[in-house]
PDB file of C-alpha atoms in Angstrom:
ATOM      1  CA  UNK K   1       0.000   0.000   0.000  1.00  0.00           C
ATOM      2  CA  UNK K   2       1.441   3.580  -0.819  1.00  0.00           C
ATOM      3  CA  UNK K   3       1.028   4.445   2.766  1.00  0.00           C
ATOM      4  CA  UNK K   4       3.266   2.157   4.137  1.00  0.00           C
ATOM      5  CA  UNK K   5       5.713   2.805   1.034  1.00  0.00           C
ATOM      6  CA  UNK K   6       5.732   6.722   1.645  1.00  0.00           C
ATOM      7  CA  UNK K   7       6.623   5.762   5.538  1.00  0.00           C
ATOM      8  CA  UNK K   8       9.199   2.676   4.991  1.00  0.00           C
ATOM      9  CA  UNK K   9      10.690   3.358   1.380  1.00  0.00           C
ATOM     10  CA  UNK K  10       9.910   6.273   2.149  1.00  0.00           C
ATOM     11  CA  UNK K  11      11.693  44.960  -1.338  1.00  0.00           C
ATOM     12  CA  UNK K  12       7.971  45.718  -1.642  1.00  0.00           C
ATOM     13  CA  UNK K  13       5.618  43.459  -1.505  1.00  0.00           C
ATOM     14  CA  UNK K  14       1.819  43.856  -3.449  1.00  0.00           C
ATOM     15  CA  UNK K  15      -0.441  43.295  -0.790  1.00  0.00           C
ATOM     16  CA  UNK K  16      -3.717  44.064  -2.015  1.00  0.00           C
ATOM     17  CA  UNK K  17      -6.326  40.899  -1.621  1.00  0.00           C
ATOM     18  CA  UNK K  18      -3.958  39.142   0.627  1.00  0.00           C
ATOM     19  CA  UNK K  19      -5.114  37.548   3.917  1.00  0.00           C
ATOM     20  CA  UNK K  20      -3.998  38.424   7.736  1.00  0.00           C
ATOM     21  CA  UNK K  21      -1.563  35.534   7.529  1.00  0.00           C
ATOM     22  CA  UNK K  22       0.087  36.029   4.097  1.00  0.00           C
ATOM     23  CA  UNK K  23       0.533  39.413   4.949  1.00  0.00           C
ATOM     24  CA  UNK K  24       2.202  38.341   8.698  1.00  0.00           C
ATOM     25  CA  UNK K  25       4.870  36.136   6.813  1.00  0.00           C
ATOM     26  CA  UNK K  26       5.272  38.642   3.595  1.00  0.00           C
ATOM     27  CA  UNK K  27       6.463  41.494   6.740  1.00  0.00           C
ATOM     28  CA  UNK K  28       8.603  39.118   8.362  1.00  0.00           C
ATOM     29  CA  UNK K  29      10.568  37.827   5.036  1.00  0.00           C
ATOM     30  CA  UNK K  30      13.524  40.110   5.429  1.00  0.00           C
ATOM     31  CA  UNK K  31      13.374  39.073   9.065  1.00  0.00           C
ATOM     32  CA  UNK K  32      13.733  35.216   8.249  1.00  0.00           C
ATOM     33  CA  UNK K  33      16.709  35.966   5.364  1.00  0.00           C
ATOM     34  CA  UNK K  34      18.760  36.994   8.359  1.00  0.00           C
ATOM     35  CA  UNK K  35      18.519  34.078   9.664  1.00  0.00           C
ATOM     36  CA  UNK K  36      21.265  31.490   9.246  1.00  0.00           C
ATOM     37  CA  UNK K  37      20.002  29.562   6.051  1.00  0.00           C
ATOM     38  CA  UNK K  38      20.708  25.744   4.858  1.00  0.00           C
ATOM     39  CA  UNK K  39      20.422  23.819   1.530  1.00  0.00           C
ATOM     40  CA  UNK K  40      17.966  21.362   2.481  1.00  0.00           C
ATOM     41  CA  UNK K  41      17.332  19.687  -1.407  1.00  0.00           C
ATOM     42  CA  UNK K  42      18.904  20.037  -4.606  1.00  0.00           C
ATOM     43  CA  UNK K  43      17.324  18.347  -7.708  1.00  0.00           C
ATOM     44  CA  UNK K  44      19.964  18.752 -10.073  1.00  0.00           C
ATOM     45  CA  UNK K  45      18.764  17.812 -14.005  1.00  0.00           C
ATOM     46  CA  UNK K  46      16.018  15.625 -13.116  1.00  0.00           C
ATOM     47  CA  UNK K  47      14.774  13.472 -16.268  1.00  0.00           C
ATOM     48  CA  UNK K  48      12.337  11.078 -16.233  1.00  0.00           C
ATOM     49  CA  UNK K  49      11.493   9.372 -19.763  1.00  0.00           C
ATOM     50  CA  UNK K  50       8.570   6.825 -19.636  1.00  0.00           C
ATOM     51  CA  UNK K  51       8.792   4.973 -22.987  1.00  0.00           C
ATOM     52  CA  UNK K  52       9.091   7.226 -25.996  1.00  0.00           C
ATOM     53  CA  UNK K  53       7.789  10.103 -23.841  1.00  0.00           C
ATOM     54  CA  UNK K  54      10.064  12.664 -22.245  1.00  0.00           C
ATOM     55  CA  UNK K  55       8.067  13.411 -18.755  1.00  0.00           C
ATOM     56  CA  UNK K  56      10.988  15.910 -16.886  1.00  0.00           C
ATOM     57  CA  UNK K  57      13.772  17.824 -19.327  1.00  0.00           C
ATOM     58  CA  UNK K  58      16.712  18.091 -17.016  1.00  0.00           C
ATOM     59  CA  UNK K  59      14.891  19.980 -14.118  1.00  0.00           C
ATOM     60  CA  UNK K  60      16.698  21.876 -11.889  1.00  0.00           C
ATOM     61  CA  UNK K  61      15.577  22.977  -8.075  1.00  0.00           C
ATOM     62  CA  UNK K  62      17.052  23.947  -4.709  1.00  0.00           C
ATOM     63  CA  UNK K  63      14.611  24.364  -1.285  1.00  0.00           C
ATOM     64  CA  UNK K  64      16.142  26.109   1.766  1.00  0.00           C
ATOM     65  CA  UNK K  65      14.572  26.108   5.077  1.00  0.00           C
ATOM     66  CA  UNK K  66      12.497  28.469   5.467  1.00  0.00           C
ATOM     67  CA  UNK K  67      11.393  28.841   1.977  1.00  0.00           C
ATOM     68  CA  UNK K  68       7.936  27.582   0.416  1.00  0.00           C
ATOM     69  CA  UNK K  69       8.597  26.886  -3.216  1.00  0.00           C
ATOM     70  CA  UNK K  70       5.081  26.963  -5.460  1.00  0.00           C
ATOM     71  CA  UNK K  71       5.510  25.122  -8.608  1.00  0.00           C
ATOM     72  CA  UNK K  72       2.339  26.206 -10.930  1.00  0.00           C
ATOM     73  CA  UNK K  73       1.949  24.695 -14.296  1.00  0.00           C
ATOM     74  CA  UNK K  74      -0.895  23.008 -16.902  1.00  0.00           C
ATOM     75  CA  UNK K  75      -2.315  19.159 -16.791  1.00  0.00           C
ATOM     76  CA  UNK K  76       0.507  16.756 -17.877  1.00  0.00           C
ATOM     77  CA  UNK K  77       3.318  19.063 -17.843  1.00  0.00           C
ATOM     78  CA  UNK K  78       5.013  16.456 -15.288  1.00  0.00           C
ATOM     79  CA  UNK K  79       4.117  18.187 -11.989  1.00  0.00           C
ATOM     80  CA  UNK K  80       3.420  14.965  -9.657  1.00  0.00           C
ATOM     81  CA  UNK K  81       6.287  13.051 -11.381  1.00  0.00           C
ATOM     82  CA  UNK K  82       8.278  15.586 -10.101  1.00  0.00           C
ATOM     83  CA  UNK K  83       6.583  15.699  -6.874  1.00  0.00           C
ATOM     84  CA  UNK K  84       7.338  11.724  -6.685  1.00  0.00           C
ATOM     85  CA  UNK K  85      10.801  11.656  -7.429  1.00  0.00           C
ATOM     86  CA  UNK K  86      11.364  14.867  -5.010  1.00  0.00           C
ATOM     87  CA  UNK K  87       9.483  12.219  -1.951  1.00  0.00           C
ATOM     88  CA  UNK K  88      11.761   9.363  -3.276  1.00  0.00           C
ATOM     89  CA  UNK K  89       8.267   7.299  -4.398  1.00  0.00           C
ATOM     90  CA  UNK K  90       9.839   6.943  -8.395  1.00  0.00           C
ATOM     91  CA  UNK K  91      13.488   7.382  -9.328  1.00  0.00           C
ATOM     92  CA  UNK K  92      14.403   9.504 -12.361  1.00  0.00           C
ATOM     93  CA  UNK K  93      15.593   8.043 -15.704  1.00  0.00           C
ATOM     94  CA  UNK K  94      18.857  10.643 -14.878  1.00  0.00           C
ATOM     95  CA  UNK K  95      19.865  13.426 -12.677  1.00  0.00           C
ATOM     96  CA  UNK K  96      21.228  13.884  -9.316  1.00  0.00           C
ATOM     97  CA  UNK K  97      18.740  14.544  -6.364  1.00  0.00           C
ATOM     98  CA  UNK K  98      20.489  15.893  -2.820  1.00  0.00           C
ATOM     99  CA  UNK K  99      19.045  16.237   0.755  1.00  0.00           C
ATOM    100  CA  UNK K 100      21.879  18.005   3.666  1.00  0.00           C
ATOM    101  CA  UNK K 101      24.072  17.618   0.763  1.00  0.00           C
ATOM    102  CA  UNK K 102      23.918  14.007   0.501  1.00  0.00           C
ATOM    103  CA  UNK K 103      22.598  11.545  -2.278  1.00  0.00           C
ATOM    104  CA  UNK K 104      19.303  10.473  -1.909  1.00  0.00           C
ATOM    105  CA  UNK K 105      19.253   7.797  -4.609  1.00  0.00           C
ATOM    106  CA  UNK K 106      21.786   5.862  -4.092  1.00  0.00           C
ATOM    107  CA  UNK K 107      19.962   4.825  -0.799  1.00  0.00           C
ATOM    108  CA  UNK K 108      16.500   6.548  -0.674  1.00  0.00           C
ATOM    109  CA  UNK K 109      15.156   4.649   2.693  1.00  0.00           C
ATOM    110  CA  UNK K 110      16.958   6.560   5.335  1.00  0.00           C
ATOM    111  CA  UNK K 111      15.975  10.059   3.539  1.00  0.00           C
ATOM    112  CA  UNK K 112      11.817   9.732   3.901  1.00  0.00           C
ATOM    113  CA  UNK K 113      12.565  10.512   7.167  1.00  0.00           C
ATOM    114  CA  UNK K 114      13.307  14.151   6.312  1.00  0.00           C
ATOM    115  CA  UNK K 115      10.509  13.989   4.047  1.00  0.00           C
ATOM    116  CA  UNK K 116       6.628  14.807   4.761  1.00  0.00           C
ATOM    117  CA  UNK K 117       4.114  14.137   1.769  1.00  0.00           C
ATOM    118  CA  UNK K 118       1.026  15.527   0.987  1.00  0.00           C
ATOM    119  CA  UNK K 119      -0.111  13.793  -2.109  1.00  0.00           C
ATOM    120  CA  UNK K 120      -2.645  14.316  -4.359  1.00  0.00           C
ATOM    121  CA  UNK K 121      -4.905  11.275  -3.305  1.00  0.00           C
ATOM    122  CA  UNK K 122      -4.984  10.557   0.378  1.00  0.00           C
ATOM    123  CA  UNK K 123      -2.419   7.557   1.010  1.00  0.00           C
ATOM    124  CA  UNK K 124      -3.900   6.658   4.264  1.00  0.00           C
ATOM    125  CA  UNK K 125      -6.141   4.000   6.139  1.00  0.00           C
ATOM    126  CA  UNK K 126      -9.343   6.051   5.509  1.00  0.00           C
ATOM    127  CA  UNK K 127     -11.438   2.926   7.347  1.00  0.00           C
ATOM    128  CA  UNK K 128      -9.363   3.962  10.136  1.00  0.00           C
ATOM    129  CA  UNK K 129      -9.363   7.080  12.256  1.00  0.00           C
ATOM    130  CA  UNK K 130      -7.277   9.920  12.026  1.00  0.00           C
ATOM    131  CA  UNK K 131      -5.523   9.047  16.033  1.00  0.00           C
ATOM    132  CA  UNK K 132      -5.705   5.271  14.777  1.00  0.00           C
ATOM    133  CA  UNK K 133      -3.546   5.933  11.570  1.00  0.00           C
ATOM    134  CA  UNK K 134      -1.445   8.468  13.486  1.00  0.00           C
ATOM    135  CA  UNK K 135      -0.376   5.800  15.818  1.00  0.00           C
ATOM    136  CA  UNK K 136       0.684   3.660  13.129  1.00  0.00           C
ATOM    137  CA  UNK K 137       2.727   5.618  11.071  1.00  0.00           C
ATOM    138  CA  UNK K 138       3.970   7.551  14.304  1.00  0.00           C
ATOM    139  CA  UNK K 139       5.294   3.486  15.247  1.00  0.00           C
ATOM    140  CA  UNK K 140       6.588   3.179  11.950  1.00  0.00           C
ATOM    141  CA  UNK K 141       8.893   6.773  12.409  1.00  0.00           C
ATOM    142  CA  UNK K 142       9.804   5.823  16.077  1.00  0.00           C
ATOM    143  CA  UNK K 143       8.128   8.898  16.787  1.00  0.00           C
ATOM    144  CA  UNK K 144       8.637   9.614  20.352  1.00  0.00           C
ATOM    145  CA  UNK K 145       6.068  10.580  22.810  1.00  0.00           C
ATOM    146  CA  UNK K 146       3.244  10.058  20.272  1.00  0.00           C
ATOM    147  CA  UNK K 147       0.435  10.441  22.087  1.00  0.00           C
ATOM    148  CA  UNK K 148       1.482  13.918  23.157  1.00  0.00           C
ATOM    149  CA  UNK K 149       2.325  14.541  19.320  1.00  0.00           C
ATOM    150  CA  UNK K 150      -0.869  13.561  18.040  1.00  0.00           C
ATOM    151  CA  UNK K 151      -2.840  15.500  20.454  1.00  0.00           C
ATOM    152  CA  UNK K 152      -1.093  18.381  19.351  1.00  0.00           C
ATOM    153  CA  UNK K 153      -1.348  17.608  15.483  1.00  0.00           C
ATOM    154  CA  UNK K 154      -5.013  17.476  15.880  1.00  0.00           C
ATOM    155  CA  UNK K 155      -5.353  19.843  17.840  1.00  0.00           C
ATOM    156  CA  UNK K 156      -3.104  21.790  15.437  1.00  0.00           C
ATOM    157  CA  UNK K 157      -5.403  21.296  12.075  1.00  0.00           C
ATOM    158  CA  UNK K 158      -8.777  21.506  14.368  1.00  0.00           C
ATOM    159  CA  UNK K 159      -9.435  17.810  14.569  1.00  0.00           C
ATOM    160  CA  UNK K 160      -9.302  16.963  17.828  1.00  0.00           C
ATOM    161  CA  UNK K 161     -13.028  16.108  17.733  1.00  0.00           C
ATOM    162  CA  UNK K 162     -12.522  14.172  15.139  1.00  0.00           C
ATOM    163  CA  UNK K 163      -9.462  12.240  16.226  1.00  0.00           C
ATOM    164  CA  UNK K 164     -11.744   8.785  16.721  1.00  0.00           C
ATOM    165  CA  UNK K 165     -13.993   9.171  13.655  1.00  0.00           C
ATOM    166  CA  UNK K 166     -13.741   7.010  10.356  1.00  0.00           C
ATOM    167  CA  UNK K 167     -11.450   9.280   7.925  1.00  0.00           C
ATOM    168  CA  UNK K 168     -13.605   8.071   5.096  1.00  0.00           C
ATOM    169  CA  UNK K 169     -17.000  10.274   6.724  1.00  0.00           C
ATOM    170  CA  UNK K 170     -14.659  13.676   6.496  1.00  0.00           C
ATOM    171  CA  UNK K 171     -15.434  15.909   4.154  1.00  0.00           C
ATOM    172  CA  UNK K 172     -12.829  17.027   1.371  1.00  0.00           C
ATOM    173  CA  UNK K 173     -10.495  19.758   3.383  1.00  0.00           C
ATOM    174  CA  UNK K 174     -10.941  17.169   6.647  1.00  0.00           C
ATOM    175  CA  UNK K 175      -8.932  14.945   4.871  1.00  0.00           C
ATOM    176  CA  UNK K 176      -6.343  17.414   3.261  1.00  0.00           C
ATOM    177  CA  UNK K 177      -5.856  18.497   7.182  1.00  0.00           C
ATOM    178  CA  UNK K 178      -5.618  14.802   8.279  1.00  0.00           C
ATOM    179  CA  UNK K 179      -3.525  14.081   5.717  1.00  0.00           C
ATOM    180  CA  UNK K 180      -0.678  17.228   6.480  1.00  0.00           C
ATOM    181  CA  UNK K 181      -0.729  15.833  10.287  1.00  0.00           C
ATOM    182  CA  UNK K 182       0.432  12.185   8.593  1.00  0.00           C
ATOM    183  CA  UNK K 183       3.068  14.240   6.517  1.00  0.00           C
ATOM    184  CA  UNK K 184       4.118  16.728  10.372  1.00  0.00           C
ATOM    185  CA  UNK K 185       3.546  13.566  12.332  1.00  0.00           C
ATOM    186  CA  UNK K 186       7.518  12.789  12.269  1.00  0.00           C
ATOM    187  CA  UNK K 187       9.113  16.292  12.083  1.00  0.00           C
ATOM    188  CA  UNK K 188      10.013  16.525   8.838  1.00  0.00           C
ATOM    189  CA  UNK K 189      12.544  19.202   7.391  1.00  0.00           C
ATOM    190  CA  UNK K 190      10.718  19.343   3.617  1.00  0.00           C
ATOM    191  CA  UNK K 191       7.189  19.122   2.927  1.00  0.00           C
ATOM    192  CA  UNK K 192       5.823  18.537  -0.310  1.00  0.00           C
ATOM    193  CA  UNK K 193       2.276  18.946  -1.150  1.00  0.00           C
ATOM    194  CA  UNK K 194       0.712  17.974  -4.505  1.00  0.00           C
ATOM    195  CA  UNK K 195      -2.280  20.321  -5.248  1.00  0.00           C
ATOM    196  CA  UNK K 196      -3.259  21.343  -1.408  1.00  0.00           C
ATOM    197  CA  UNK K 197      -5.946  23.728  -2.493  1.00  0.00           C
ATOM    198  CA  UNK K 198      -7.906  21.545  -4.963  1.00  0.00           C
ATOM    199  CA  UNK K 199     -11.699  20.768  -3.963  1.00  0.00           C
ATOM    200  CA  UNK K 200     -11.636  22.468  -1.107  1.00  0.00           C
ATOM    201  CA  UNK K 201     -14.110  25.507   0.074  1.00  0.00           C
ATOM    202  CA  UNK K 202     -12.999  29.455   0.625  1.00  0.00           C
ATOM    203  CA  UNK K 203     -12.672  28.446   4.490  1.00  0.00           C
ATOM    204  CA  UNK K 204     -11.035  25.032   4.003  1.00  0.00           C
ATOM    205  CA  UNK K 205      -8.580  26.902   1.518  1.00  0.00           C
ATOM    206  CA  UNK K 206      -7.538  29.297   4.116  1.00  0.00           C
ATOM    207  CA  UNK K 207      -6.989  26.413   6.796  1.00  0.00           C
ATOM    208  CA  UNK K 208      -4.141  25.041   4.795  1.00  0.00           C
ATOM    209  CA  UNK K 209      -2.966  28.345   3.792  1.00  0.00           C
ATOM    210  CA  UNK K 210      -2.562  28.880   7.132  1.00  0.00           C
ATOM    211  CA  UNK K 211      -0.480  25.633   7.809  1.00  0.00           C
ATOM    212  CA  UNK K 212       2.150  26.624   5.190  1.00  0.00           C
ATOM    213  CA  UNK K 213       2.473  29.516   6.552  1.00  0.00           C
ATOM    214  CA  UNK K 214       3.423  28.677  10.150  1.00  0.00           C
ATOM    215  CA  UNK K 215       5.416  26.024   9.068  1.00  0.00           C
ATOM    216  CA  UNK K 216       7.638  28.035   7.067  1.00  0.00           C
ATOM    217  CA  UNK K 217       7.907  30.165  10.302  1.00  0.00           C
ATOM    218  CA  UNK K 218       9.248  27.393  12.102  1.00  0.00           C
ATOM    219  CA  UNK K 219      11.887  26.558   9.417  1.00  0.00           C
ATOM    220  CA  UNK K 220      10.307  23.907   7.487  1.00  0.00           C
ATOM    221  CA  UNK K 221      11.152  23.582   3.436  1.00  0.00           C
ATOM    222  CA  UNK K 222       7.870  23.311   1.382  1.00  0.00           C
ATOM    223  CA  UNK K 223       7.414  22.772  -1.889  1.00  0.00           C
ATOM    224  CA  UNK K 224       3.826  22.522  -3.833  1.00  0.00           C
ATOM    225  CA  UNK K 225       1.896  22.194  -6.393  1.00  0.00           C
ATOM    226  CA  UNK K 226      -0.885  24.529  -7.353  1.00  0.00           C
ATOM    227  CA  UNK K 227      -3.395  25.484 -10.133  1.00  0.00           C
ATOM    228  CA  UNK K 228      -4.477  28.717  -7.572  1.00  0.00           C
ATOM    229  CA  UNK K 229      -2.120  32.260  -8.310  1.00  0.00           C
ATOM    230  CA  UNK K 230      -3.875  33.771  -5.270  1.00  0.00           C
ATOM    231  CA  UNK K 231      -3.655  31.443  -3.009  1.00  0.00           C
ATOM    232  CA  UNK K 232      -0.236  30.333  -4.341  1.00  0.00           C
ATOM    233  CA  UNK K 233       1.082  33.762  -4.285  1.00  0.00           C
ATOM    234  CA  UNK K 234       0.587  33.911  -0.681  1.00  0.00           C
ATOM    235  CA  UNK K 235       1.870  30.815   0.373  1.00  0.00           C
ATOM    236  CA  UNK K 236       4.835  30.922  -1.696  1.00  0.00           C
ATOM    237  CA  UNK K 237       8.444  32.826  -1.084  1.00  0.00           C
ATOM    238  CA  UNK K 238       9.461  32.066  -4.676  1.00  0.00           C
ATOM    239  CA  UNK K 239       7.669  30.852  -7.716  1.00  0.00           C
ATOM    240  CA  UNK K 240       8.143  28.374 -10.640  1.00  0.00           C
ATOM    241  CA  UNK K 241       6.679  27.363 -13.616  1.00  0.00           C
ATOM    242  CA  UNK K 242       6.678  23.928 -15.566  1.00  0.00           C
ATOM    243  CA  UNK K 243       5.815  24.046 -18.901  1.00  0.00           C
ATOM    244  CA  UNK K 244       6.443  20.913 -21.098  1.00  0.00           C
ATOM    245  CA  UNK K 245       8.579  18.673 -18.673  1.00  0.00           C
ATOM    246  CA  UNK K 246      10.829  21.897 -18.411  1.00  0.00           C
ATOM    247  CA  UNK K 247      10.859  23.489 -14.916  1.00  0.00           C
ATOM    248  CA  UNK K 248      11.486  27.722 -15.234  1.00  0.00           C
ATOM    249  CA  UNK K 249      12.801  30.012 -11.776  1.00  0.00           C
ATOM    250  CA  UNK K 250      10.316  32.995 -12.278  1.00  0.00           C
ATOM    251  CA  UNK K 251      11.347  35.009  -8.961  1.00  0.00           C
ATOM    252  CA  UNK K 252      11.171  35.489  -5.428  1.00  0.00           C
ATOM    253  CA  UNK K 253       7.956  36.795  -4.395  1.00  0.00           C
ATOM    254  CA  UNK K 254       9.579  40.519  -3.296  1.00  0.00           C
ATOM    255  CA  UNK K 255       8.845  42.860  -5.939  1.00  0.00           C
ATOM    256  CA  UNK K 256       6.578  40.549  -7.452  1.00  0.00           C
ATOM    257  CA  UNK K 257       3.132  40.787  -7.793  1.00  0.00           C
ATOM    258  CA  UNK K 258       0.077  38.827  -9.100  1.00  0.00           C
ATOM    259  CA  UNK K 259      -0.739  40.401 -11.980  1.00  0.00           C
ATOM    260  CA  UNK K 260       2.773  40.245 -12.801  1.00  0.00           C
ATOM    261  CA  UNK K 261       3.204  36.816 -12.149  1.00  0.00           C
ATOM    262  CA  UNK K 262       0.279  35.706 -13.707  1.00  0.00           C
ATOM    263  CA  UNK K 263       0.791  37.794 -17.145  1.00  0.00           C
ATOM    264  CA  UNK K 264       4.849  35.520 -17.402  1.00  0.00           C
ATOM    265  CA  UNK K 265       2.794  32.522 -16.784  1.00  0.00           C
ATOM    266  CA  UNK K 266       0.512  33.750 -19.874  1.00  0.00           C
ATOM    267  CA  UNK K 267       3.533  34.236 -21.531  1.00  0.00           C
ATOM    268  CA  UNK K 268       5.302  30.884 -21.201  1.00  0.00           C
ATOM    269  CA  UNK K 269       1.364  28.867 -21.932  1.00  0.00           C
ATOM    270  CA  UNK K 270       1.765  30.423 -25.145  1.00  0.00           C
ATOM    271  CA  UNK K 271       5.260  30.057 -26.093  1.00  0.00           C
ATOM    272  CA  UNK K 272       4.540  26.155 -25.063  1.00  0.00           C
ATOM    273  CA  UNK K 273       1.444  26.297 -27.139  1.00  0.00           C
ATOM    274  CA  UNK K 274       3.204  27.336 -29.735  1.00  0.00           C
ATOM    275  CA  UNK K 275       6.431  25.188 -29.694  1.00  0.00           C
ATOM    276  CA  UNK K 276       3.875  21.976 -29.614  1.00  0.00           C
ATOM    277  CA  UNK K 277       1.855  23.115 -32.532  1.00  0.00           C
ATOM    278  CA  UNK K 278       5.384  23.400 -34.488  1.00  0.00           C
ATOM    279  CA  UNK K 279       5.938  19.750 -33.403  1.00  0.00           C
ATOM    280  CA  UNK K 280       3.030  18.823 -34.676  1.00  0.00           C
ATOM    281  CA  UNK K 281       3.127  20.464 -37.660  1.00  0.00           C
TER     282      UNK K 281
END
């Protein structure tokens, strides 16, 4: 099961729209660049070929800690294969792929530990409760004093009343809370999360908004997915695009704004538009 795979293989800023939170962490950015920083992940010409198709084009990505990373991009341009060779679930065709400055694929195992996934589809026990699942991966991590930590996880993403209810009743952002305790439950340094916004509702949006946030204030490395400029812009310190199995480094989010970012991202949908209409042609 994937579950048990993820845990044992595994300047200025625009701030017009933005919520309390965004704005918090947007006033505090030259605050956390003072602090001491450290290369936490380096993919480093990532490839991944699956037959005749070309999925990744030499992709290239660092993550410090601190920093929350927002990858946006169309349907099929390789986002989640990315996403799964960055968590160690699928190993590239080529390419190097570093975590503290060590290689992760010669041995992948011990390096899930520094890893926390949120993936697209819940990989979880969903018959089971939220505190019945947390115990098991929590075993699994040799998380110390669980109990304590799982109070505090649920307690963290509101679920506390929850904790001993079948996951499969939740609704849609329930489980996308759930499932970033599973991902927290062992301390991770990098967090990864594959869409986090999708199907959920305005307040269920701004719950995990909310999440990134404070854990980039306490140091973590995030990286995600995301089809949502607004609510990516805020959640993000830096922004990429992937267009085509090619991954582009847009900017840091100072001096950036939405309309800005979104116009470059209009840009480089054409240009790939474009360049796959010449192929075809």
């Amino acid at each position: 099961m994937l579950a048990i795979q993820n845990k044992m293989g595994l300047g200025e800023v625009v701030c017009v729209g933005l919520s309390t939170a965004a704005l918090e962490i947007s006033v505090d950015e030259h605050k956390a660049h003072e602090k001491k920083t450290r290369m936490l992940l380096q993919a480093k010409d990532i490839t991944k070929q699956l037959g005749l198709r070309l999925i990744l084009r030499k992709v290239n990505l660092t993550l410090e800690n601190g920093e929350s990373v927002a990858i946006f991009g169309p349907n099929g341009a390789g986002k989640s294969t990315f996403m799964n060779i960055l968590s160690t679930l699928m190993k590239p065709t080529s390419g190097l792929l570093f975590i503290n400055g060590e290689d992760v694929l010669k041995n992948p195992l011990p390096f899930r530990l520094k890893i926390g996934l949120v993936a697209h589809e819940p990989n979880a026990y969903l018959e089971l409760t939220p505190y019945e699942n947390l115990k098991f991966f929590g075993k699994l991590y040799g998380v110390e004093h669980l109990d304590e930590k799982i109070d505090s996880l649920l307690d963290y993403v509101g679920l506390t009343p929850f904790a001993h209810e079948p996951i499969s009743i939740f609704s849609s952002g329930m489980v996308k809370r759930f499932m970033i305790t599973k991902a927290l439950i062992h301390e991770p340094d990098i967090l990864l999360l594959d869409e986090p916004f999708t199907g959920l509702d305005a307040t269920a949006k701004q719950l995990i908004l909310k999440l990134i946030l404070d854990e980039r204030t306490k140091g973590t490395g995030i990286i995600f997915i995301t089809h949502d400029f607004q609510l990516g812009y805020e959640a993000a310190s830096r922004f990429t695009f992937l267009f085509r199995g090619r991954l582009e480094e847009v900017g840091l989010k100072e001096g950036t704004t939405i309309t800005g970012l979104q116009q470059q991202y209009e840009g480089f949908d054409t240009q790939a538009t474009q360049a796959k209409g010449r192929l075809k042609g």
